[in-house]
Tab-separated table of C-alpha atoms in Angstrom:
chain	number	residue	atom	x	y	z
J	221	UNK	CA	21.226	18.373	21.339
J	222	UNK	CA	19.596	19.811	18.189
J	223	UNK	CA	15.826	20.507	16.543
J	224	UNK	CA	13.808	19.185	14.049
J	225	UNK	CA	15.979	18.376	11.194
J	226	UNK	CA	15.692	21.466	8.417
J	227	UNK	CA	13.250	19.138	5.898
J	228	UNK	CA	13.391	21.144	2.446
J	229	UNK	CA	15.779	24.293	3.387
J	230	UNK	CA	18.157	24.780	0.759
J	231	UNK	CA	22.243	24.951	1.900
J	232	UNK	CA	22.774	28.371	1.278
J	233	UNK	CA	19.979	29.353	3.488
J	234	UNK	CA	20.610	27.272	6.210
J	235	UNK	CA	22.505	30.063	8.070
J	236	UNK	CA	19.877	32.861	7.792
J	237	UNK	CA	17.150	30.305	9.324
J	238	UNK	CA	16.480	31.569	12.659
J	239	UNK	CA	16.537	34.682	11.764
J	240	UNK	CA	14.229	34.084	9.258
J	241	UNK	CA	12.028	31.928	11.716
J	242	UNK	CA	12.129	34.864	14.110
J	243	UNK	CA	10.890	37.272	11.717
J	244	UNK	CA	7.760	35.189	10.287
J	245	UNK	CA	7.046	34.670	14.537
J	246	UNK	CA	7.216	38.093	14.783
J	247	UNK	CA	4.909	38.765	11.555
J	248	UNK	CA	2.212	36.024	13.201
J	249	UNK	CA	2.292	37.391	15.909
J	250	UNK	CA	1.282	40.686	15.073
J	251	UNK	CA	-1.667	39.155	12.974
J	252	UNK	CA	-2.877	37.065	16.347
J	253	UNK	CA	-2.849	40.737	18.140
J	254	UNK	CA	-4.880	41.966	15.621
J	255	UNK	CA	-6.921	39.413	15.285
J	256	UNK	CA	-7.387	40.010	19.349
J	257	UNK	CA	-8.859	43.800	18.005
J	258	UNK	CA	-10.943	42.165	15.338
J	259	UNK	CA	-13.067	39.937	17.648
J	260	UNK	CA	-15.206	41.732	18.925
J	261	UNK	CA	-16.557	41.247	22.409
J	262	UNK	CA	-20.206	40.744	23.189
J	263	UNK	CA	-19.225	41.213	26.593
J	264	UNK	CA	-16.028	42.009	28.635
J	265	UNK	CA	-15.153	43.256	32.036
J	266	UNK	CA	-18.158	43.356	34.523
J	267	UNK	CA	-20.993	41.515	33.703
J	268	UNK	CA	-24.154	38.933	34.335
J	269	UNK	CA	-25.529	36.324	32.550
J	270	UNK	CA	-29.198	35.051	33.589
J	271	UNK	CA	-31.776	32.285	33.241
J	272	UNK	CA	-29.369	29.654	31.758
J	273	UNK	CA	-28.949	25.913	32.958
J	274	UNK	CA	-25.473	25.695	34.725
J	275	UNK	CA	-23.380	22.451	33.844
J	276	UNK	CA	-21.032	23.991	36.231
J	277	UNK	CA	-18.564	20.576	35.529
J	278	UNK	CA	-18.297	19.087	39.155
J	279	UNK	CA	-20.502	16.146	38.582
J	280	UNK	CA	-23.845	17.003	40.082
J	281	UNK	CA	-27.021	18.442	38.706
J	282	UNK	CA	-27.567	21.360	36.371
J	283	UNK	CA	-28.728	24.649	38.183
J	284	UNK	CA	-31.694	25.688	36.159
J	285	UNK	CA	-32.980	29.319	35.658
J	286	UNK	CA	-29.196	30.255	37.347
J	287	UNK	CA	-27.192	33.391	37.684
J	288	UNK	CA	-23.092	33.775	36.476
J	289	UNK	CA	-21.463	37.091	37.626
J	290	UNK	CA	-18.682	37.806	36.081
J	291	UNK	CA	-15.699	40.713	36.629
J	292	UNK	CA	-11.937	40.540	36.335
J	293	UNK	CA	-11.560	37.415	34.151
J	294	UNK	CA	-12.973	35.449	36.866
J	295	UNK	CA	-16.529	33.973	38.094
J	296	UNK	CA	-17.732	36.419	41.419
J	297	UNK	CA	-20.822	34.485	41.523
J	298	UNK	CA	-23.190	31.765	40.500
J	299	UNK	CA	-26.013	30.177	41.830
J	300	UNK	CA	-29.776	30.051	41.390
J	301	UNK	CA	-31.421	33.070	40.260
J	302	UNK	CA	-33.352	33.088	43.907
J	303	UNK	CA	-30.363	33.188	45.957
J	304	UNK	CA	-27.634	34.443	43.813
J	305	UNK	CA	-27.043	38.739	44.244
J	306	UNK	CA	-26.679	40.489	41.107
J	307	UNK	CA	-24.681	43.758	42.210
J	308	UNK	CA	-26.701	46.747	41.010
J	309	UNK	CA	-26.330	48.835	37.997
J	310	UNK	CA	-24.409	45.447	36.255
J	311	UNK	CA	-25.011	44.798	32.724
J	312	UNK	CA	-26.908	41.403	32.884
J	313	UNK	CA	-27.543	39.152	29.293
J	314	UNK	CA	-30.625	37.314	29.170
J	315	UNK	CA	-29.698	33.321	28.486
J	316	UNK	CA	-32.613	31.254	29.357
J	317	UNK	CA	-33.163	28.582	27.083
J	318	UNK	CA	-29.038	28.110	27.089
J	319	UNK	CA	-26.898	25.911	29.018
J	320	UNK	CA	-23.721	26.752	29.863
J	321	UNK	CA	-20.833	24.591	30.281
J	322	UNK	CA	-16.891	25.018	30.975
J	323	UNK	CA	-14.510	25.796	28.534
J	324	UNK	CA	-13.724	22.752	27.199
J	325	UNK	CA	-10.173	21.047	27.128
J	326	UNK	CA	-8.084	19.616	24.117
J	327	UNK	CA	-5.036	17.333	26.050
J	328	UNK	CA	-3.469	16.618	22.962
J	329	UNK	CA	-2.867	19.681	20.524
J	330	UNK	CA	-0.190	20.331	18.015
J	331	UNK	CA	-0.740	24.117	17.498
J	332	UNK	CA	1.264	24.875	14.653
J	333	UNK	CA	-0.220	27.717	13.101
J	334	UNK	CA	-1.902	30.553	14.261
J	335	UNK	CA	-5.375	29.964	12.455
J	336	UNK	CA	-5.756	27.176	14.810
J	337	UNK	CA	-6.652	29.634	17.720
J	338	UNK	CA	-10.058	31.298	16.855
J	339	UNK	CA	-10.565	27.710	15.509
J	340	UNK	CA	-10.443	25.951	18.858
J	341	UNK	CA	-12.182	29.450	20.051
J	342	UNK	CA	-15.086	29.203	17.998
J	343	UNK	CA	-15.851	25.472	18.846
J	344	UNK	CA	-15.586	26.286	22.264
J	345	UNK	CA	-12.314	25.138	23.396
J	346	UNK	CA	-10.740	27.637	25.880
J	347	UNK	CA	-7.379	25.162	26.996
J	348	UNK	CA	-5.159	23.234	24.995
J	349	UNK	CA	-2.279	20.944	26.105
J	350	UNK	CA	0.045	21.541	23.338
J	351	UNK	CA	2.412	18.064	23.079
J	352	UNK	CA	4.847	19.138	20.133
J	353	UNK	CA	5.368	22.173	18.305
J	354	UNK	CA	8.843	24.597	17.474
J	355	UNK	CA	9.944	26.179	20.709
J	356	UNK	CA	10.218	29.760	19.688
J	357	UNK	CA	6.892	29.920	18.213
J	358	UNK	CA	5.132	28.143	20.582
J	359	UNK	CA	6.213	30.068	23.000
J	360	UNK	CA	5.379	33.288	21.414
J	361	UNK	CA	1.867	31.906	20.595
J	362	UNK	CA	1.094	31.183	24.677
J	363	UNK	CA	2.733	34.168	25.990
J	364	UNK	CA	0.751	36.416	23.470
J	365	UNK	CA	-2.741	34.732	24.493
J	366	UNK	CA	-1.209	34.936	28.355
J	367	UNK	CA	-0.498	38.296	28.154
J	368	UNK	CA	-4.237	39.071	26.342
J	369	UNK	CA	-2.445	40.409	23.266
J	370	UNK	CA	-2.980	37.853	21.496
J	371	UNK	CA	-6.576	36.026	20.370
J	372	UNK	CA	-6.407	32.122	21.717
J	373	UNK	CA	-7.323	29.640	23.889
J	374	UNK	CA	-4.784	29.009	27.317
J	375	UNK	CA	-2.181	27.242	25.637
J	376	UNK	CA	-0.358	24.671	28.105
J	377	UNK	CA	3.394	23.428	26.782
J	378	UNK	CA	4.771	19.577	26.699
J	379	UNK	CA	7.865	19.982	25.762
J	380	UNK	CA	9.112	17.069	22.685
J	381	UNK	CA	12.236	15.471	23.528
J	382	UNK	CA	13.392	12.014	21.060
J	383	UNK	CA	16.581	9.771	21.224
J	384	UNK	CA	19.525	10.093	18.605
J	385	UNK	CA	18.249	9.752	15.237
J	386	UNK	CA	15.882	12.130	13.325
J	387	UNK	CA	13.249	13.403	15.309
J	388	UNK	CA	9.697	14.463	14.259
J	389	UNK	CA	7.974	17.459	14.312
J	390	UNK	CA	8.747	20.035	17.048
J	391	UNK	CA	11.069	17.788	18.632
J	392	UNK	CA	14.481	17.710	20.868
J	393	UNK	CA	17.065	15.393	20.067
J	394	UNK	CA	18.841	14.128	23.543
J	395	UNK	CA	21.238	11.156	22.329
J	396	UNK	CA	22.909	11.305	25.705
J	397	UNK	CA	22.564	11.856	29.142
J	398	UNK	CA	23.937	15.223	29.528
J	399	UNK	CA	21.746	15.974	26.559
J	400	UNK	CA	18.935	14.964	28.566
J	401	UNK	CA	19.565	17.419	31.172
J	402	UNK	CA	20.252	20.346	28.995
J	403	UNK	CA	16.663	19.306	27.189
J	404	UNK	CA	15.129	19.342	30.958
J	405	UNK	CA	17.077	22.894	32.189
J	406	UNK	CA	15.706	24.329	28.746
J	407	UNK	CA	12.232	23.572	29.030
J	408	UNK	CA	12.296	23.959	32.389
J	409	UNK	CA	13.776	27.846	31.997
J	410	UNK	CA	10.642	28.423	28.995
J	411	UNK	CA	8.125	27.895	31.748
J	412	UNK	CA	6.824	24.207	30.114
J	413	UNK	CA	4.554	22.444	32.026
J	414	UNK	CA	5.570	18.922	31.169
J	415	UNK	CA	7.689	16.843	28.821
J	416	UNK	CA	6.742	14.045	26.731
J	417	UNK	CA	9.300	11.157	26.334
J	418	UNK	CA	9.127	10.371	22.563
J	419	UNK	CA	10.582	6.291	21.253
J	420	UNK	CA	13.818	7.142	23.409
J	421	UNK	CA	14.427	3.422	22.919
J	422	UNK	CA	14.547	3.604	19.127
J	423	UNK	CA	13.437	0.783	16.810
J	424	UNK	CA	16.112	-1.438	17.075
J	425	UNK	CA	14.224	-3.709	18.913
J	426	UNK	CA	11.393	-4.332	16.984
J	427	UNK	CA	11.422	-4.505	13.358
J	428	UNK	CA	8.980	-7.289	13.474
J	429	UNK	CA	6.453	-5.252	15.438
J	430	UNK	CA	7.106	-2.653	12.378
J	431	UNK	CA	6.713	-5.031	9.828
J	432	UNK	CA	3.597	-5.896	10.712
J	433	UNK	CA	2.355	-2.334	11.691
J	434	UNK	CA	3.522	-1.722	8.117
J	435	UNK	CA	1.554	-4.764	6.734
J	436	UNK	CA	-1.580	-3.658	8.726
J	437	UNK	CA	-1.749	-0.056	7.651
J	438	UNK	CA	-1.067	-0.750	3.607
J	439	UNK	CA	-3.175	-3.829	3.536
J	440	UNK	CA	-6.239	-2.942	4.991
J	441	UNK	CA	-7.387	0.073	4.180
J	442	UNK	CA	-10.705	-0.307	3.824
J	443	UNK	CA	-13.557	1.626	5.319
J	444	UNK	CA	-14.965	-1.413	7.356
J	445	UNK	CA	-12.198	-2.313	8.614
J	446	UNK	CA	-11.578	1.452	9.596
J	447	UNK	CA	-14.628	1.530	11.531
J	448	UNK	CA	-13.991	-1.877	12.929
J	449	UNK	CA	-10.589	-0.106	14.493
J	450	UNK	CA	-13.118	3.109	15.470
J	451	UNK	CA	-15.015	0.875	17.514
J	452	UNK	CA	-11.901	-1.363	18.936
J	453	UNK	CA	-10.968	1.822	19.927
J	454	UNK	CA	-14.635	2.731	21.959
J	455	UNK	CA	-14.457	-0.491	23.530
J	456	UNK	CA	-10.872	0.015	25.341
J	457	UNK	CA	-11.922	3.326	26.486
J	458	UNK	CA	-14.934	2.117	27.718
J	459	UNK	CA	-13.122	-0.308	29.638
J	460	UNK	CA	-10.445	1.710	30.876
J	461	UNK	CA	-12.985	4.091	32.524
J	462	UNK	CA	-14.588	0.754	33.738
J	463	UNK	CA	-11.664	-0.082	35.592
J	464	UNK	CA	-10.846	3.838	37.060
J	465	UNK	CA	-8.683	4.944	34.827
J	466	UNK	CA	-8.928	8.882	34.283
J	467	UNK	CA	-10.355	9.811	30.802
J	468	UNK	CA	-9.068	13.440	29.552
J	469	UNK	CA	-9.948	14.125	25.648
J	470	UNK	CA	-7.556	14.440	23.641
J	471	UNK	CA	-7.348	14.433	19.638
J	472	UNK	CA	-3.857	14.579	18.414
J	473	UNK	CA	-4.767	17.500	15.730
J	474	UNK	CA	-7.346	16.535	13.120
J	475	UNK	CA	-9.469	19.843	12.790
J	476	UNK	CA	-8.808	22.082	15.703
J	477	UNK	CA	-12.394	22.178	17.994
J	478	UNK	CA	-14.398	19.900	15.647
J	479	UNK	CA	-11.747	16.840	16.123
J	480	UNK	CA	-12.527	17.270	20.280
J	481	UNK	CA	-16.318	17.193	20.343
J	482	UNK	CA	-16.217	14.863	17.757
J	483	UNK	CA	-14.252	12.783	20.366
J	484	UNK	CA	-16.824	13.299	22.586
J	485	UNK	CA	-19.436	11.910	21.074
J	486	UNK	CA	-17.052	9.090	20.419
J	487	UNK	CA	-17.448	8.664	24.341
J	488	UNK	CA	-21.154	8.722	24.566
J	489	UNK	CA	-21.336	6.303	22.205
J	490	UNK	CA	-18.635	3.959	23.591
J	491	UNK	CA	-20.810	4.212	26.488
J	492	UNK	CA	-19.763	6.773	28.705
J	493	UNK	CA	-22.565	9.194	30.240
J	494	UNK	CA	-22.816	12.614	28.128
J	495	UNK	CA	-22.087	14.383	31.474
J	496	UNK	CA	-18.886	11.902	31.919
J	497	UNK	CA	-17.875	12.733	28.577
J	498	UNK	CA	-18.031	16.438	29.939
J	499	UNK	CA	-15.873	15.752	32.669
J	500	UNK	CA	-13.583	14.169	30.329
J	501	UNK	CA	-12.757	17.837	28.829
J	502	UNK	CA	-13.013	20.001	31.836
J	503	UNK	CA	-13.052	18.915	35.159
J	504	UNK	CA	-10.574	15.821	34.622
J	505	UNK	CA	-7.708	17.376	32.405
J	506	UNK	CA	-7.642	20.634	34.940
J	507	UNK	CA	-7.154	18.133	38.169
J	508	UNK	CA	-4.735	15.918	35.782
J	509	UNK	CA	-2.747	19.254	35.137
J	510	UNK	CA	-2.751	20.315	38.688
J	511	UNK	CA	-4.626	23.479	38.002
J	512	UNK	CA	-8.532	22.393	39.519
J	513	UNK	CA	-8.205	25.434	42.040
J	514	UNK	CA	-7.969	27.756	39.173
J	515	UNK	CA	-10.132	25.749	36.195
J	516	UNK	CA	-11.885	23.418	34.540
J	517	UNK	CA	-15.312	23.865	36.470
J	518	UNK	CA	-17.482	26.905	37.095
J	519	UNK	CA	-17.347	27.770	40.491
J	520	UNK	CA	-16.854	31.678	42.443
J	521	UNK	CA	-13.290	32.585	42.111
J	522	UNK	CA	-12.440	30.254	39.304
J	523	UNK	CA	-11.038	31.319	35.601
J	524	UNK	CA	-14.052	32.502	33.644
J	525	UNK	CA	-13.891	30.296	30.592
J	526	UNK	CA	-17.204	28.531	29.395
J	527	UNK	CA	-19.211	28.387	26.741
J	528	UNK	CA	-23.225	29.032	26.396
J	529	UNK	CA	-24.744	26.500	24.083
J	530	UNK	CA	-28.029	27.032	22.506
J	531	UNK	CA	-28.932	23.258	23.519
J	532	UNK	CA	-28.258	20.849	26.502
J	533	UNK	CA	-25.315	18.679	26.315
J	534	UNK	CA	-26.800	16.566	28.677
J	535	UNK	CA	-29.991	15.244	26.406
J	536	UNK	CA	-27.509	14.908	23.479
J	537	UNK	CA	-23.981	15.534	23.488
J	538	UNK	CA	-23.832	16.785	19.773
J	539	UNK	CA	-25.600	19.827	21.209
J	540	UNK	CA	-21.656	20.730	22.234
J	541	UNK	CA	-21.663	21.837	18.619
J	542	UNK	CA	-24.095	24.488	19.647
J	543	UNK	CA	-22.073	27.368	20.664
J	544	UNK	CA	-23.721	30.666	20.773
J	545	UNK	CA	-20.859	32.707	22.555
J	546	UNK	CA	-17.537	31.324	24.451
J	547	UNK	CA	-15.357	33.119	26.922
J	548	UNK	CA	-11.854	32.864	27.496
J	549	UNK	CA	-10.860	35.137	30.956
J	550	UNK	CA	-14.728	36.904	30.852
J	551	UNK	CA	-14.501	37.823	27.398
J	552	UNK	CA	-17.395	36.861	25.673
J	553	UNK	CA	-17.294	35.958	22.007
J	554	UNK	CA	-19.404	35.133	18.999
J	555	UNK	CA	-18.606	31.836	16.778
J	556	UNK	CA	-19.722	33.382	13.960
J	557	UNK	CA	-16.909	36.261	14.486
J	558	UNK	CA	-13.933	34.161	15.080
J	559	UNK	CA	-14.621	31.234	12.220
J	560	UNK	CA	-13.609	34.100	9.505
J	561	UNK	CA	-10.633	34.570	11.097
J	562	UNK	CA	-9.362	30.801	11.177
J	563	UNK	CA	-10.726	30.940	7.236
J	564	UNK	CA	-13.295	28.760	7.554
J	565	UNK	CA	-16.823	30.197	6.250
J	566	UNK	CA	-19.131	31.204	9.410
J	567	UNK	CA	-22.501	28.755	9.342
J	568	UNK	CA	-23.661	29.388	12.737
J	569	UNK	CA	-22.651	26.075	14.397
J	570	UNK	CA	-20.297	23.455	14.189
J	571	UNK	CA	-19.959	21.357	11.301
């Protein structure tokens, strides 16, 4: 059993690599906790928002001109401004004209650096299903955002494991059974939520599959026939939620945040509903990930992660893009803080 294959370390400094790994962790680290003190909250602990329309994620109607209460990291109450108590003396924030919507999901992240995290932040993004990155730091990065040391959405681990040969990027090599076990027991003991099983079979048998594959990607290149693919693509996941098949979003990197809602108005126009392509990045990836009691919609109790939007999702789902604050356990942040910090200029919205 082994790691990703040392691309571009020289011999003589093979030996001092993890310790050299371990000390740039450590250095990252100590900018994401700083980066935790730089944000700073428009709203933390105990608090209310007001007049807002509720996507609260479970399917139904918005509540209009609705009440969130918020203490602890959690949701305490929501419901329509008539019926919903506001305990006295609570700070309350005026949102009417807002929507607000759960934090989204991203089911396929490779978080590999720690800019990525006020990033996915800033567009709104509060969970990420991470599906290949280097053990140690990965697990630094989620325990530091666990712990609320750290700036960053809830980061949820798939742990990389590949057959004998050389593996890709943040993966475990297992060429044999009792490699395969040791892979599981390790994961298992750095508190991963999943694996994912990566061309265990190898390419032995099917070079002619490759061939073409290779044929296809050098010969046509161009951008109609990209957007031909683009909408191939629409089609089968049009059809797939036709036929019952669970839709979660999920972007495979690209630009952290942008690449998700970009994917969702991929969706909409492949035909889905904008509030199905909601569900797509909230509800559905917290029941897929077993975590629905906790997540993924607003409800009393639940994990206070959402995002108020300066536009309903729901009359166009580009107004995602919209984000005027987002909240990660009740901590309420502004885009155009966190956008420095991933080094991308602050504009306001979404690009």
């Amino acid at each position: 059993m082994h790691i990703l294959p040392l691309e571009g370390v020289r011999e003589d400094l093979k030996e001092a690599l993890p310790q050299l790994q371990l000390s740039a962790i450590r250095d990252r680290m100590a900018d994401l906790a700083g980066w935790q003190q730089q944000a700073k909250a428009a709203a933390e602990g105990a608090y209310a928002i007001t007049g807002a329309r509720i996507i609260d994620g479970q399917g139904g109607a918005p509540i209009d001109n609705a009440v969130m209460v918020v203490g602890g990291g959690r949701i305490t109450a929501i419901g329509p401004r008539a019926t919903t108590t506001i305990p006295g003396g609570l700070r309350t924030i005026d949102a009417r004209g807002a929507t607000i919507i759960p934090g989204l999901w991203d089911m396929h992240g490779h978080t590999s650096q720690i800019e990525w995290a006020p990033a996915y932040l800033a567009a709104g993004v509060t969970t990420v299903r991470d599906m290949g990155a280097e053990q140690p730091f990965i697990t630094a990065f989620r325990d530091a955002v666990a712990s609320g040391k750290g700036l960053g959405p809830r980061l949820l681990l798939a742990g990389l494991v590949d057959g004998a040969g050389e593996g890709g990027f943040g993966s475990t090599i297992a060429a044999t059974p009792q490699e395969g076990r040791a892979v599981v027991d390790r994961y298992h003991a750095a508190r991963f939520e999943q694996m994912k099983l990566y061309s265990l079979l190898g390419f032995s048998r099917a070079p002619a599959a490759l061939a073409m594959n290779y044929r296809s990607v050098t010969n046509n290149t161009d951008a109609a026939t990209a957007q031909g693919r683009v909408r191939d693509g629409q089609r089968m996941v049009k059809a797939l939620f036709d036929a019952g098949v669970p839709i979660v979003a999920g972007t495979d990197g690209g630009l952290p945040g942008h690449s998700l809602l970009r994917s969702l108005e991929l969706y909409v126009g492949a035909g889905l509903t904008p509030m199905q392509a909601l569900l797509s990045a909230t509800r559905v990836p917290a029941v897929a990930m077993g975590l629905a009691k906790d997540t993924g919609t607003l409800e009393s109790g639940k994990r206070a992660d959402f995002s108020v939007l300066d536009a309903d999702p729901l009359q166009d789902i580009s107004n995602v893009r919209r984000v005027r604050w987002v909240a990660t356990n009740g901590r309420l942040l502004s885009p155009s803080g966190l956008w420095p910090l991933a080094g991308f200029r602050a504009s306001g919205t979404m690009p």
